[in-house]
């Protein structure tokens, strides 16, 4: 007599959190239903099962109406999504009635939809469908398959989408960082002079791989003895990094906004207004918030870890979004005191592209507008000197190469 398995009390949210720490690939299973219309659903459970005979598997929910509809077809096709197809995945996961509207696709040999741009597709028939808990286990017998693109697949991890970064890509990012550090070394004397003169922290930051990275730091502030920010990075996403937007190593306007996730129109309009103010002024300012600065710094430290998780990135972006009103205020008033978190100015090349940013932080509290203007003028003077030094250094290197 078979024993009845014990009842297990597992919290559903905790179950999803723990299992979400394991990354999965993302695919879309498609078919042509019994009425001849294309049908499809997103799955994150696709797996190879057997080589002899060739079998694959996936696990749809028993309550899935799309899967119930797809059972009317004798075959199905697994479309393995590419890393740049997150929008396709989101479209199929939406409540839209026609999931194929506006999407390019062609028929597989078995007559199932193959979405343009996928990494690969696999045609199958149903080897078996087994009920297990609140899901089915579907085993598919492979009928045919094809690699379509030599590119990285879309991954799902901790409720976020991303991609696998192979060694050469990581090495490229490291090279960009090294180049930024070498450029910052040219400005070290200016940075140290500003920090000493203003009794503040002065940093040189650069845009690398879509992030803003602290590549040189000098802290002479008697007000705040912060942990060293050297090597710290933050995502170039609203309201962060506006001086870099559109420059090498940083996202363009649209990509900058996309990192907000799914914002409402008011949030988008506010971010664009801040970006326009920064471009019009030619400098950037952020004010201190009420408390939780240590929590924010801890989030930045976690994000700066090369092994950060999507969850850590989401928390930092959410914290930045919550503090967006402290960035780039529309108006700074005379006879009002401000606690400035940081004040930043660009260092540009001869073509106007932002190479680096000089940033002042750890400043004395309760500064009036006149004092802020003095800080800004001193920072802009150093940025201008640094631009001249970099231009002269590059001209010297070009001349040396011509005569080599």
CSV table of C-alpha atoms in Angstrom, one decimal:
chain,number,residue,atom,x,y,z
A,1,UNK,CA,0.0,0.0,0.0
A,2,UNK,CA,1.4,3.3,-1.1
A,3,UNK,CA,1.8,5.9,1.7
A,4,UNK,CA,0.1,9.3,1.4
A,5,UNK,CA,2.8,12.0,1.1
A,6,UNK,CA,2.8,14.5,4.0
A,7,UNK,CA,1.2,17.9,3.5
A,8,UNK,CA,3.8,20.6,3.2
A,9,UNK,CA,3.2,24.2,4.3
A,10,UNK,CA,5.4,26.3,2.0
A,11,UNK,CA,4.8,30.0,1.6
A,12,UNK,CA,4.1,30.7,-2.0
A,13,UNK,CA,5.9,34.0,-2.1
A,14,UNK,CA,9.0,32.5,-0.4
A,15,UNK,CA,8.8,29.5,-2.9
A,16,UNK,CA,8.9,31.9,-5.9
A,17,UNK,CA,11.7,34.0,-4.3
A,18,UNK,CA,14.0,31.0,-3.7
A,19,UNK,CA,13.3,29.3,-7.0
A,20,UNK,CA,13.7,32.6,-8.8
A,21,UNK,CA,17.4,32.6,-7.8
A,22,UNK,CA,17.9,30.0,-10.6
A,23,UNK,CA,18.1,31.5,-14.1
A,24,UNK,CA,16.0,30.1,-16.9
A,25,UNK,CA,15.8,30.6,-20.6
A,26,UNK,CA,12.7,32.2,-22.2
A,27,UNK,CA,10.8,30.7,-25.1
A,28,UNK,CA,7.5,31.1,-26.9
A,29,UNK,CA,5.6,27.9,-27.8
A,30,UNK,CA,3.5,28.4,-30.9
A,31,UNK,CA,1.1,26.4,-33.1
A,32,UNK,CA,-1.6,26.8,-35.6
A,33,UNK,CA,-4.9,26.0,-33.9
A,34,UNK,CA,-7.8,23.9,-35.2
A,35,UNK,CA,-9.2,27.0,-36.9
A,36,UNK,CA,-6.0,27.8,-38.7
A,37,UNK,CA,-5.1,30.8,-36.5
A,38,UNK,CA,-1.7,31.2,-34.9
A,39,UNK,CA,-1.5,30.8,-31.1
A,40,UNK,CA,1.4,31.2,-28.7
A,41,UNK,CA,2.4,31.4,-25.1
A,42,UNK,CA,5.6,32.4,-23.1
A,43,UNK,CA,7.3,29.6,-21.1
A,44,UNK,CA,10.3,29.7,-18.8
A,45,UNK,CA,10.4,26.0,-18.2
A,46,UNK,CA,11.8,24.7,-21.5
A,47,UNK,CA,14.4,22.0,-21.1
A,48,UNK,CA,16.1,19.2,-23.1
A,49,UNK,CA,14.9,15.8,-21.8
A,50,UNK,CA,16.4,13.0,-23.9
A,51,UNK,CA,18.7,12.5,-26.9
A,52,UNK,CA,17.5,9.0,-27.8
A,53,UNK,CA,14.7,9.4,-28.6
A,54,UNK,CA,15.0,13.2,-29.0
A,55,UNK,CA,12.6,14.7,-26.5
A,56,UNK,CA,12.1,18.2,-25.0
A,57,UNK,CA,9.8,19.4,-22.2
A,58,UNK,CA,8.0,22.3,-20.7
A,59,UNK,CA,5.5,22.9,-18.0
A,60,UNK,CA,2.4,25.0,-18.7
A,61,UNK,CA,-0.1,25.8,-16.0
A,62,UNK,CA,-3.3,23.7,-15.9
A,63,UNK,CA,-5.4,26.9,-15.9
A,64,UNK,CA,-3.8,28.2,-19.1
A,65,UNK,CA,-6.5,28.9,-21.7
A,66,UNK,CA,-3.8,29.3,-24.4
A,67,UNK,CA,-2.5,25.9,-23.7
A,68,UNK,CA,-6.0,24.4,-23.8
A,69,UNK,CA,-6.5,26.0,-27.2
A,70,UNK,CA,-3.1,24.7,-28.4
A,71,UNK,CA,-4.0,21.1,-27.5
A,72,UNK,CA,-6.2,21.1,-30.6
A,73,UNK,CA,-3.1,21.1,-32.8
A,74,UNK,CA,-1.1,17.8,-33.2
A,75,UNK,CA,2.2,19.7,-33.2
A,76,UNK,CA,3.9,22.8,-31.6
A,77,UNK,CA,7.0,24.8,-32.1
A,78,UNK,CA,9.4,26.1,-29.4
A,79,UNK,CA,10.8,29.5,-30.3
A,80,UNK,CA,14.0,30.3,-28.2
A,81,UNK,CA,14.0,34.1,-27.8
A,82,UNK,CA,17.1,36.2,-28.3
A,83,UNK,CA,18.4,38.7,-25.7
A,84,UNK,CA,17.1,41.6,-27.8
A,85,UNK,CA,13.6,40.2,-27.9
A,86,UNK,CA,12.4,41.2,-24.4
A,87,UNK,CA,9.7,43.3,-26.1
A,88,UNK,CA,8.4,40.3,-27.9
A,89,UNK,CA,8.2,38.4,-24.7
A,90,UNK,CA,6.4,41.2,-22.9
A,91,UNK,CA,3.9,41.4,-25.8
A,92,UNK,CA,3.0,37.7,-25.6
A,93,UNK,CA,2.7,37.9,-21.8
A,94,UNK,CA,0.3,40.8,-22.2
A,95,UNK,CA,-3.5,40.4,-22.3
A,96,UNK,CA,-3.6,41.4,-26.0
A,97,UNK,CA,-6.1,39.2,-27.9
A,98,UNK,CA,-4.0,38.9,-31.1
A,99,UNK,CA,-0.5,38.1,-29.9
A,100,UNK,CA,0.9,38.0,-33.5
A,101,UNK,CA,-0.3,41.4,-34.5
A,102,UNK,CA,2.6,43.5,-35.8
A,103,UNK,CA,5.1,40.6,-35.5
A,104,UNK,CA,6.9,39.1,-38.4
A,105,UNK,CA,6.9,35.3,-38.6
A,106,UNK,CA,7.0,32.4,-41.0
A,107,UNK,CA,5.7,28.8,-40.9
A,108,UNK,CA,7.9,25.9,-39.8
A,109,UNK,CA,8.0,22.7,-41.8
A,110,UNK,CA,5.2,21.4,-39.5
A,111,UNK,CA,3.2,24.6,-40.2
A,112,UNK,CA,3.8,26.3,-36.8
A,113,UNK,CA,4.7,30.0,-36.5
A,114,UNK,CA,8.5,30.7,-36.2
A,115,UNK,CA,9.0,34.3,-35.0
A,116,UNK,CA,11.6,36.3,-36.9
A,117,UNK,CA,14.8,37.0,-35.0
A,118,UNK,CA,14.7,34.0,-32.6
A,119,UNK,CA,17.8,32.1,-31.7
A,120,UNK,CA,16.4,28.8,-32.8
A,121,UNK,CA,13.1,26.8,-33.2
A,122,UNK,CA,12.2,23.2,-32.5
A,123,UNK,CA,9.1,21.5,-34.1
A,124,UNK,CA,7.5,18.8,-32.0
A,125,UNK,CA,4.5,16.5,-31.6
A,126,UNK,CA,3.0,15.6,-28.2
A,127,UNK,CA,4.8,12.5,-26.8
A,128,UNK,CA,2.9,12.9,-23.5
A,129,UNK,CA,1.0,15.3,-21.3
A,130,UNK,CA,1.0,14.5,-17.6
A,131,UNK,CA,-0.8,16.3,-14.7
A,132,UNK,CA,1.6,17.2,-11.8
A,133,UNK,CA,0.3,19.6,-9.1
A,134,UNK,CA,-1.0,22.8,-10.7
A,135,UNK,CA,1.0,22.3,-14.0
A,136,UNK,CA,1.3,19.8,-16.8
A,137,UNK,CA,4.5,18.2,-17.9
A,138,UNK,CA,4.5,18.3,-21.7
A,139,UNK,CA,7.0,16.0,-23.4
A,140,UNK,CA,7.6,16.8,-27.1
A,141,UNK,CA,9.0,14.5,-29.7
A,142,UNK,CA,11.3,16.5,-31.9
A,143,UNK,CA,10.3,16.6,-35.6
A,144,UNK,CA,12.8,19.2,-36.8
A,145,UNK,CA,14.9,22.1,-35.6
A,146,UNK,CA,17.0,25.0,-36.9
A,147,UNK,CA,19.4,27.6,-35.5
A,148,UNK,CA,18.4,31.0,-36.8
A,149,UNK,CA,20.8,33.5,-35.2
A,150,UNK,CA,24.2,33.3,-33.6
A,151,UNK,CA,23.4,35.5,-30.6
A,152,UNK,CA,22.8,35.3,-26.9
A,153,UNK,CA,19.4,34.1,-25.6
A,154,UNK,CA,17.0,36.0,-23.3
A,155,UNK,CA,17.3,34.9,-19.7
A,156,UNK,CA,14.8,35.3,-16.8
A,157,UNK,CA,16.2,35.7,-13.2
A,158,UNK,CA,14.6,37.1,-10.0
A,159,UNK,CA,11.7,38.5,-12.0
A,160,UNK,CA,14.0,40.3,-14.4
A,161,UNK,CA,15.1,39.8,-17.9
A,162,UNK,CA,18.7,39.9,-19.0
A,163,UNK,CA,21.4,38.2,-21.0
A,164,UNK,CA,24.5,36.1,-20.6
A,165,UNK,CA,27.7,38.1,-20.9
A,166,UNK,CA,30.5,36.0,-22.3
A,167,UNK,CA,34.2,36.7,-21.4
A,168,UNK,CA,35.0,38.9,-24.4
A,169,UNK,CA,32.1,41.3,-23.6
A,170,UNK,CA,33.2,41.6,-19.9
A,171,UNK,CA,36.8,42.2,-21.1
A,172,UNK,CA,35.5,45.0,-23.4
A,173,UNK,CA,33.8,46.7,-20.4
A,174,UNK,CA,37.0,46.3,-18.4
A,175,UNK,CA,39.0,47.9,-21.2
A,176,UNK,CA,36.5,50.9,-21.3
A,177,UNK,CA,37.0,51.3,-17.5
A,178,UNK,CA,40.8,51.2,-17.8
A,179,UNK,CA,40.7,53.8,-20.6
A,180,UNK,CA,38.4,56.0,-18.4
A,181,UNK,CA,40.8,55.6,-15.4
A,182,UNK,CA,43.8,56.6,-17.6
A,183,UNK,CA,41.9,59.7,-18.8
A,184,UNK,CA,41.0,60.5,-15.2
A,185,UNK,CA,44.6,60.4,-14.2
A,186,UNK,CA,45.2,63.5,-16.4
A,187,UNK,CA,42.8,65.4,-14.2
A,188,UNK,CA,43.9,64.1,-10.8
A,189,UNK,CA,45.8,67.3,-9.9
A,190,UNK,CA,42.7,69.4,-10.7
A,191,UNK,CA,40.5,67.1,-8.7
A,192,UNK,CA,42.7,67.2,-5.7
A,193,UNK,CA,43.1,71.0,-5.9
A,194,UNK,CA,39.3,71.4,-5.9
A,195,UNK,CA,38.8,69.0,-3.0
A,196,UNK,CA,41.4,70.8,-0.9
A,197,UNK,CA,40.3,74.3,-1.7
A,198,UNK,CA,36.6,73.7,-1.1
A,199,UNK,CA,37.0,71.2,1.8
A,200,UNK,CA,34.8,68.7,-0.1
A,201,UNK,CA,34.9,65.4,-1.9
A,202,UNK,CA,35.7,65.8,-5.6
A,203,UNK,CA,35.3,62.9,-8.0
A,204,UNK,CA,35.9,62.1,-11.6
A,205,UNK,CA,33.2,59.9,-13.1
A,206,UNK,CA,32.9,58.2,-16.5
A,207,UNK,CA,30.2,56.4,-18.5
A,208,UNK,CA,31.1,52.7,-19.0
A,209,UNK,CA,28.7,50.1,-20.4
A,210,UNK,CA,25.6,52.1,-19.6
A,211,UNK,CA,26.7,52.8,-16.0
A,212,UNK,CA,28.2,55.8,-14.4
A,213,UNK,CA,31.5,54.8,-12.7
A,214,UNK,CA,33.6,56.7,-10.1
A,215,UNK,CA,37.2,56.4,-11.6
A,216,UNK,CA,39.0,58.8,-9.3
A,217,UNK,CA,38.1,60.3,-5.8
A,218,UNK,CA,39.6,62.7,-3.4
A,219,UNK,CA,37.8,63.5,-0.1
A,220,UNK,CA,39.0,66.5,2.0
A,221,UNK,CA,35.6,67.2,3.6
A,222,UNK,CA,35.5,67.7,7.4
A,223,UNK,CA,31.7,67.3,7.2
A,224,UNK,CA,31.4,63.8,5.7
A,225,UNK,CA,33.9,61.0,5.9
A,226,UNK,CA,32.2,58.7,3.4
A,227,UNK,CA,33.4,55.3,2.5
A,228,UNK,CA,35.6,55.5,-0.6
A,229,UNK,CA,33.4,55.7,-3.7
A,230,UNK,CA,36.3,54.6,-6.0
A,231,UNK,CA,35.0,52.0,-8.4
A,232,UNK,CA,31.4,52.6,-7.4
A,233,UNK,CA,28.9,52.6,-10.2
A,234,UNK,CA,25.2,53.5,-10.6
A,235,UNK,CA,22.9,52.8,-13.6
A,236,UNK,CA,22.6,55.6,-16.1
A,237,UNK,CA,18.8,55.8,-15.7
A,238,UNK,CA,16.5,58.6,-14.7
A,239,UNK,CA,17.3,60.7,-12.7
A,240,UNK,CA,20.9,59.5,-12.7
A,241,UNK,CA,23.6,60.4,-15.2
A,242,UNK,CA,21.9,63.1,-17.2
A,243,UNK,CA,25.1,64.8,-18.2
A,244,UNK,CA,26.3,61.6,-20.0
A,245,UNK,CA,23.1,60.8,-21.9
A,246,UNK,CA,23.8,60.5,-25.6
A,247,UNK,CA,27.6,60.3,-25.1
A,248,UNK,CA,29.9,57.3,-25.7
A,249,UNK,CA,29.4,54.6,-23.0
A,250,UNK,CA,26.0,56.0,-22.0
A,251,UNK,CA,22.5,55.3,-23.3
A,252,UNK,CA,20.7,57.7,-25.7
A,253,UNK,CA,17.5,59.5,-24.6
A,254,UNK,CA,15.1,56.7,-25.4
A,255,UNK,CA,17.3,54.0,-23.8
A,256,UNK,CA,17.8,56.2,-20.7
A,257,UNK,CA,14.0,56.4,-20.3
A,258,UNK,CA,13.5,52.7,-20.9
A,259,UNK,CA,15.4,51.9,-17.7
A,260,UNK,CA,12.5,53.4,-15.8
A,261,UNK,CA,10.6,50.1,-16.5
A,262,UNK,CA,6.9,50.8,-17.2
A,263,UNK,CA,6.5,54.4,-16.1
A,264,UNK,CA,3.4,56.5,-16.4
A,265,UNK,CA,3.3,59.6,-18.7
A,266,UNK,CA,3.9,62.0,-15.7
A,267,UNK,CA,7.1,60.2,-14.8
A,268,UNK,CA,8.3,60.3,-18.4
A,269,UNK,CA,7.5,64.0,-18.7
A,270,UNK,CA,9.3,64.8,-15.5
A,271,UNK,CA,12.4,62.8,-16.5
A,272,UNK,CA,12.5,64.6,-19.9
A,273,UNK,CA,12.1,68.0,-18.2
A,274,UNK,CA,15.0,67.2,-15.9
A,275,UNK,CA,17.2,66.1,-18.9
A,276,UNK,CA,16.3,69.4,-20.7
A,277,UNK,CA,17.2,71.5,-17.7
A,278,UNK,CA,20.6,69.8,-17.4
A,279,UNK,CA,21.3,70.4,-21.1
A,280,UNK,CA,20.2,74.0,-20.9
A,281,UNK,CA,22.2,74.8,-17.8
A,282,UNK,CA,25.2,72.7,-18.7
A,283,UNK,CA,25.5,71.3,-15.2
A,284,UNK,CA,23.7,69.0,-12.8
A,285,UNK,CA,22.6,69.2,-9.1
A,286,UNK,CA,21.0,66.8,-6.6
A,287,UNK,CA,19.8,67.7,-3.1
A,288,UNK,CA,20.0,65.7,0.1
A,289,UNK,CA,16.8,63.9,1.1
A,290,UNK,CA,15.5,63.3,4.6
A,291,UNK,CA,17.3,60.3,6.0
A,292,UNK,CA,18.0,56.9,4.4
A,293,UNK,CA,21.2,58.1,2.8
A,294,UNK,CA,23.1,55.2,4.4
A,295,UNK,CA,20.6,52.8,2.8
A,296,UNK,CA,21.0,54.4,-0.6
A,297,UNK,CA,24.8,54.2,-0.3
A,298,UNK,CA,24.5,50.5,0.6
A,299,UNK,CA,22.3,49.9,-2.5
A,300,UNK,CA,25.0,51.6,-4.6
A,301,UNK,CA,27.7,49.4,-3.1
A,302,UNK,CA,25.7,46.3,-3.8
A,303,UNK,CA,25.0,47.4,-7.4
A,304,UNK,CA,28.7,48.0,-7.9
A,305,UNK,CA,29.4,44.4,-7.1
A,306,UNK,CA,30.1,42.6,-10.5
A,307,UNK,CA,27.9,39.7,-9.2
A,308,UNK,CA,24.9,41.9,-8.5
A,309,UNK,CA,21.4,40.4,-9.0
A,310,UNK,CA,18.5,41.9,-10.9
A,311,UNK,CA,16.7,42.3,-7.6
A,312,UNK,CA,19.5,44.6,-6.3
A,313,UNK,CA,19.4,46.6,-9.5
A,314,UNK,CA,15.6,47.0,-9.2
A,315,UNK,CA,15.9,48.2,-5.6
A,316,UNK,CA,18.4,50.9,-6.5
A,317,UNK,CA,16.4,52.1,-9.5
A,318,UNK,CA,13.3,52.2,-7.3
A,319,UNK,CA,15.2,54.3,-4.7
A,320,UNK,CA,16.5,56.6,-7.4
A,321,UNK,CA,13.0,57.0,-8.9
A,322,UNK,CA,11.6,57.8,-5.4
A,323,UNK,CA,14.2,60.6,-5.0
A,324,UNK,CA,13.8,62.0,-8.5
A,325,UNK,CA,12.2,65.2,-7.1
A,326,UNK,CA,15.6,66.0,-5.4
A,327,UNK,CA,17.4,66.0,-8.7
A,328,UNK,CA,17.6,69.0,-11.1
A,329,UNK,CA,15.2,71.3,-9.3
A,330,UNK,CA,13.4,73.6,-11.7
A,331,UNK,CA,14.3,76.7,-9.6
A,332,UNK,CA,16.9,77.6,-7.0
A,333,UNK,CA,15.9,80.6,-4.9
A,334,UNK,CA,17.8,83.3,-3.2
A,335,UNK,CA,17.6,83.5,0.6
A,336,UNK,CA,16.9,79.7,0.7
A,337,UNK,CA,19.4,77.2,2.2
A,338,UNK,CA,20.0,73.9,0.4
A,339,UNK,CA,21.7,70.7,1.4
A,340,UNK,CA,23.5,69.7,-1.7
A,341,UNK,CA,24.2,66.0,-2.3
A,342,UNK,CA,26.3,66.6,-5.4
A,343,UNK,CA,27.1,69.2,-8.0
A,344,UNK,CA,28.5,68.1,-11.4
A,345,UNK,CA,29.9,69.6,-14.6
A,346,UNK,CA,30.9,67.9,-17.8
A,347,UNK,CA,34.4,67.6,-19.3
A,348,UNK,CA,34.0,67.5,-23.1
A,349,UNK,CA,36.2,66.7,-26.1
A,350,UNK,CA,36.7,68.9,-29.1
A,351,UNK,CA,33.5,67.5,-30.7
A,352,UNK,CA,31.3,68.3,-27.7
A,353,UNK,CA,31.0,64.7,-26.4
A,354,UNK,CA,31.1,64.3,-22.6
A,355,UNK,CA,34.3,62.4,-21.7
A,356,UNK,CA,34.2,62.7,-18.0
A,357,UNK,CA,32.2,64.5,-15.3
A,358,UNK,CA,33.7,66.4,-12.3
A,359,UNK,CA,31.5,66.0,-9.3
A,360,UNK,CA,31.5,67.8,-5.9
A,361,UNK,CA,30.0,66.1,-2.9
A,362,UNK,CA,30.3,65.8,0.9
A,363,UNK,CA,29.6,69.6,1.0
A,364,UNK,CA,28.7,71.7,4.0
A,365,UNK,CA,25.0,71.7,4.7
A,366,UNK,CA,22.6,74.7,4.5
A,367,UNK,CA,24.3,76.5,1.5
A,368,UNK,CA,22.7,79.5,0.0
A,369,UNK,CA,22.5,80.1,-3.7
A,370,UNK,CA,25.5,82.4,-3.8
A,371,UNK,CA,27.7,79.7,-2.3
A,372,UNK,CA,26.4,77.1,-4.7
A,373,UNK,CA,27.3,79.5,-7.5
A,374,UNK,CA,30.8,79.8,-6.1
A,375,UNK,CA,31.2,76.0,-6.0
A,376,UNK,CA,29.8,75.7,-9.5
A,377,UNK,CA,32.2,78.4,-10.9
A,378,UNK,CA,35.2,76.7,-9.3
A,379,UNK,CA,34.2,73.3,-10.7
A,380,UNK,CA,33.6,74.7,-14.2
A,381,UNK,CA,37.1,76.4,-14.1
A,382,UNK,CA,38.7,73.0,-13.4
A,383,UNK,CA,36.6,71.3,-16.1
A,384,UNK,CA,37.8,73.9,-18.6
A,385,UNK,CA,41.4,73.4,-17.6
A,386,UNK,CA,41.0,69.7,-17.9
A,387,UNK,CA,39.5,69.9,-21.3
A,388,UNK,CA,42.5,72.0,-22.5
A,389,UNK,CA,44.9,69.5,-20.9
A,390,UNK,CA,43.2,66.5,-22.5
A,391,UNK,CA,43.1,68.2,-25.9
A,392,UNK,CA,46.8,69.1,-25.7
A,393,UNK,CA,47.7,65.5,-24.6
A,394,UNK,CA,45.7,64.0,-27.5
A,395,UNK,CA,47.3,66.4,-30.0
A,396,UNK,CA,50.7,65.5,-28.8
A,397,UNK,CA,49.9,61.8,-29.1
A,398,UNK,CA,48.7,62.3,-32.7
A,399,UNK,CA,51.8,64.2,-33.6
A,400,UNK,CA,54.0,61.5,-32.1
A,401,UNK,CA,52.2,58.8,-34.1
A,402,UNK,CA,52.6,60.8,-37.4
A,403,UNK,CA,56.4,61.1,-36.8
A,404,UNK,CA,56.9,57.5,-35.6
